[in-house]
Coordinates of C-alpha atoms in Angstrom, one line a residue:
X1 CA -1.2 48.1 33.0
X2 CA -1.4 50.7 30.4
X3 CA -1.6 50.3 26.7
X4 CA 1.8 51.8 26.1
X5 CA 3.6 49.1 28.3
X6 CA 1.8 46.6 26.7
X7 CA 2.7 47.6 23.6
X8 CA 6.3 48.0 24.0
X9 CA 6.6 44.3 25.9
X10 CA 5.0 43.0 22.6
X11 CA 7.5 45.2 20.5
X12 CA 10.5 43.6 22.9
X13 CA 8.8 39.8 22.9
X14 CA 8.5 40.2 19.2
X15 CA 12.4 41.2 18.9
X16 CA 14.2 38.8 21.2
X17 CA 12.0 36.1 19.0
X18 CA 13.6 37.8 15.7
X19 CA 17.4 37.8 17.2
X20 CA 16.9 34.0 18.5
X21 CA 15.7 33.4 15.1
X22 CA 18.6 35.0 13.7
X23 CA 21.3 33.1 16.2
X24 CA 19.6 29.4 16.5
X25 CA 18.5 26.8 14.4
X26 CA 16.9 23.5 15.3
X27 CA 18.0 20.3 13.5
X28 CA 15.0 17.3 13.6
X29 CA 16.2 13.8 13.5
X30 CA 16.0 12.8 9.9
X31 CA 18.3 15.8 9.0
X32 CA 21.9 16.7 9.3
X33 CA 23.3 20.5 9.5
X34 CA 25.8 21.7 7.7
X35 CA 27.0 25.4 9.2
X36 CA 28.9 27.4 7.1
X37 CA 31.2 30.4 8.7
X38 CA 31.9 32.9 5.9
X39 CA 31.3 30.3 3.6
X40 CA 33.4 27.4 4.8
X41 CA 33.4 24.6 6.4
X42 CA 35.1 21.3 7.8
X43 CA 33.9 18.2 9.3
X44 CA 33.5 19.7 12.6
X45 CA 30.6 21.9 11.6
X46 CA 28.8 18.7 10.1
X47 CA 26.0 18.1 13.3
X48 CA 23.8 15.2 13.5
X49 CA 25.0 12.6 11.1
X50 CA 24.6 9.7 13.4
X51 CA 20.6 11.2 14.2
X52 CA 21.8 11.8 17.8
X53 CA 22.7 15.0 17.9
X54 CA 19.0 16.4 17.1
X55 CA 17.8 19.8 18.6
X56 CA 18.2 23.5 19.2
X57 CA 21.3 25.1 18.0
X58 CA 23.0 28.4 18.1
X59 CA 25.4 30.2 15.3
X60 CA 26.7 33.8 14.6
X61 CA 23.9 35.8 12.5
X62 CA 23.8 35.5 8.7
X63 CA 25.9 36.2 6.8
X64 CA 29.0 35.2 9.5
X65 CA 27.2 32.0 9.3
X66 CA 24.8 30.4 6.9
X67 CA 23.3 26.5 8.2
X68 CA 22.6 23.9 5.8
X69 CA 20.6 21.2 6.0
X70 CA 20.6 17.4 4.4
X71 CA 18.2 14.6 4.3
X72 CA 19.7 11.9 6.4
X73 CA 16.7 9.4 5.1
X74 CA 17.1 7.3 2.0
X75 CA 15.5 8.9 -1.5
X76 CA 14.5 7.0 -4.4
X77 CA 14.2 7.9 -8.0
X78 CA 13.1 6.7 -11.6
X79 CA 14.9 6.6 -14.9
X80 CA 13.1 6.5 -18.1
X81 CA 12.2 3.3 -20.0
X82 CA 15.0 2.8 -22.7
X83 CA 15.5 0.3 -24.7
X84 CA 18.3 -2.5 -24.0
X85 CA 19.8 -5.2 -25.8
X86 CA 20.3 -8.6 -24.4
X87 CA 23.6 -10.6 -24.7
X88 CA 21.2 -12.4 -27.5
X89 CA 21.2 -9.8 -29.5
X90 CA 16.9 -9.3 -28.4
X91 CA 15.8 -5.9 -27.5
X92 CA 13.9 -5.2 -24.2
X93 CA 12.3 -1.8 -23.0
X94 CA 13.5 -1.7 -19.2
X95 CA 13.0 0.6 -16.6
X96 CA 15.6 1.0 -13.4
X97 CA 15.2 2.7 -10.1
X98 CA 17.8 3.8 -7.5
X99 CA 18.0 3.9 -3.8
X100 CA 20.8 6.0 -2.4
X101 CA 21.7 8.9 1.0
X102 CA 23.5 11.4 1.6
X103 CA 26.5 9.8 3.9
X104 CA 28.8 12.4 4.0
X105 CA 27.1 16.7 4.0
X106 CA 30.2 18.2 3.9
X107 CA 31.7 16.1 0.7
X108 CA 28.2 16.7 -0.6
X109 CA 27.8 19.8 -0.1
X110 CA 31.2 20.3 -1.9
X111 CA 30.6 18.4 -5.1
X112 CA 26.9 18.3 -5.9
X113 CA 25.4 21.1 -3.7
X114 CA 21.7 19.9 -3.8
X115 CA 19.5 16.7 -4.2
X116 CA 18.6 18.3 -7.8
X117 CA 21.6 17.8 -9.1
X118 CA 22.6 14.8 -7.3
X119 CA 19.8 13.1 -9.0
X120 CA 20.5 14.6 -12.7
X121 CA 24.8 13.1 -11.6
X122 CA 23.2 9.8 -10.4
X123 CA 20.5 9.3 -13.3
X124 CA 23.2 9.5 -15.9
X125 CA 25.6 7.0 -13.9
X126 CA 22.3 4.7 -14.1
X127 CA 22.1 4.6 -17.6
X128 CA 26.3 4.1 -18.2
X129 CA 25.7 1.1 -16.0
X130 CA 22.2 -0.2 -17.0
X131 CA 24.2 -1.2 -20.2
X132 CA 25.1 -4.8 -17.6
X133 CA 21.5 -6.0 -19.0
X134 CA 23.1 -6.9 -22.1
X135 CA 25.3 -9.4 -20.3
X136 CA 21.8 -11.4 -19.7
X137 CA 20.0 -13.5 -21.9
X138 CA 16.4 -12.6 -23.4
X139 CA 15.0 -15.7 -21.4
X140 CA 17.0 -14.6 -18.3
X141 CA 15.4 -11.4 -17.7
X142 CA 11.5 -12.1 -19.5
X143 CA 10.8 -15.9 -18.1
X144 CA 7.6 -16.6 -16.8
X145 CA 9.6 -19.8 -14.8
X146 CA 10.9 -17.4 -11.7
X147 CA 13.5 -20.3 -11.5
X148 CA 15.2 -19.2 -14.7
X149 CA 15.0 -15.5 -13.8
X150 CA 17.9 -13.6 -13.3
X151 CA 16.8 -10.5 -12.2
X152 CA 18.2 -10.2 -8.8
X153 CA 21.9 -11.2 -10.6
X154 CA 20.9 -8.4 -13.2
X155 CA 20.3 -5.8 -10.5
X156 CA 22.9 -6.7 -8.2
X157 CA 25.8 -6.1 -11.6
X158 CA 24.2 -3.1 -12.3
X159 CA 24.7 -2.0 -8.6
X160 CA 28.3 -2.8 -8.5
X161 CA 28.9 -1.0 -12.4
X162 CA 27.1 2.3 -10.5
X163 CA 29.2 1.9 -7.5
X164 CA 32.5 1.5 -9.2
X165 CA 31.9 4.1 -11.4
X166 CA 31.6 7.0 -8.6
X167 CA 33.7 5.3 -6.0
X168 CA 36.7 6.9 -7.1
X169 CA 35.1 10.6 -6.3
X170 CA 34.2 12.2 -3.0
X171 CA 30.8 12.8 -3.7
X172 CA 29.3 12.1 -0.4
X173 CA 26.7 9.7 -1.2
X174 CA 25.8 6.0 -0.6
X175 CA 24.0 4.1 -3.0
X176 CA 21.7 1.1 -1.2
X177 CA 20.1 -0.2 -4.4
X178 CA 19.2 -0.5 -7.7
X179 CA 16.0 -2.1 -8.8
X180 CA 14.8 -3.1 -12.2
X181 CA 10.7 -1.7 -12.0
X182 CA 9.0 -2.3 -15.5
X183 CA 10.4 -4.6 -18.5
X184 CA 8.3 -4.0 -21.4
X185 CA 8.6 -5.7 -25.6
X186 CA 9.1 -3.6 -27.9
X187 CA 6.2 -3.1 -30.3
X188 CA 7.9 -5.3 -33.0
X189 CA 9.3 -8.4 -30.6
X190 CA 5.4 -8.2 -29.0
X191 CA 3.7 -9.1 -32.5
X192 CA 6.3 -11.6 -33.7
X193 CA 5.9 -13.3 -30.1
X194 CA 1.7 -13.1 -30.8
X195 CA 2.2 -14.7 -34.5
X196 CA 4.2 -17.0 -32.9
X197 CA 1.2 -17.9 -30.6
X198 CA -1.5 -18.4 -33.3
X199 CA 1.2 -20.5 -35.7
X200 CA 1.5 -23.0 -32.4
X201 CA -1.9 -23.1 -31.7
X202 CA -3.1 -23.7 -35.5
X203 CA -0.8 -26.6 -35.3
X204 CA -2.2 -28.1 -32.0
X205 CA -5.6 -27.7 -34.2
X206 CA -4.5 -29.4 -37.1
X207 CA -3.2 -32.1 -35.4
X208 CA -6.2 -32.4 -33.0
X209 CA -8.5 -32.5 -36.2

């Protein structure tokens, strides 16, 4: 075979792998397409919420049709440590976590766009509804007895606050869970708690002497 057939089968191989990159796409199990056809879409072009429908697709080339595609897993993030007061009137440094999906790419897609912003919408909704810490009690949510911990109650509110306040919008997204991660003292409460300490045990002391 001479050179020049060889090089025009390579020039042919190399294009019919450029116009089936143009006219597929491949969707893997943990993420769901969204296929846009001159920019729109409707719950039929949504493929692979369920994680069934995974594999090779095909669509018009670009710009006719643009593909999208979501993270079907659940995603976590962090908010900052902020301070809190307690329903008495004691101030706590707490720090909240969320656990949430994408349920719904196309009502996603609509409102939010990205994960970026989803998490900027989400972190500020965390914060409106951290503010359910202040219907618990210093002791409640500090005790070293885990019987007189409320931390899962505290969580659980702050769940329902979060869930309440975006149920009313289609945003496409689920939240699983909210979890309270770090709760610190305050610089101030930590060295009137540490005088408090050495007071009680110069009385034991005196009283042992």
């Amino acid at each position: 075979m001479s050179k020049k057939i060889c090089f025009t089968l390579m020039g042919l191989s190399l294009m019919l792998v450029f116009v089936l990159y143009l006219i597929s796409y491949e969707v893997s199990f943990d993420k769901t397409a969204l296929v846009l056809t001159f920019g729109r879409a409707d719950k039929k072009n949504v493929i692979n919420v369920d994680g069934e429908q995974a594999g090779l697709y095909f669509k018009w080339p670009w710009p006719a049709q643009k593909v999208l595609l979501f993270d079907r897993r659940l995603m976590t993030f962090d908010d900052r440590l902020e301070q809190q007061e307690t329903s008495d009137k004691q101030v706590i440094v707490a720090k909240a976590f969320t656990v949430w999906r994408i349920s719904d790419p196309l009502d996603f897609y609509r409102s939010l766009k990205n994960t970026g912003n989803a998490e900027k919408f989400l972190v500020e909704r965390l914060r409106s509804a951290r503010s359910e810490l202040g219907n618990f009690s210093f002791d409640e949510l500090t005790n070293a007895d885990p019987k007189k911990l409320r931390i899962a109650e505290a969580e659980n509110a702050i769940l329902k606050h979060i869930r309440k306040d975006i149920g009313k919008q289609r945003l496409g997204v689920e939240i699983r869970s909210v979890g309270i991660s770090r709760i610190i003292l305050p610089q101030q409460i930590t060295s009137a708690v540490f005088a408090r300490m050495r007071q009680t045990r110069r009385r034991l002391a005196q009283s042992a002497r």
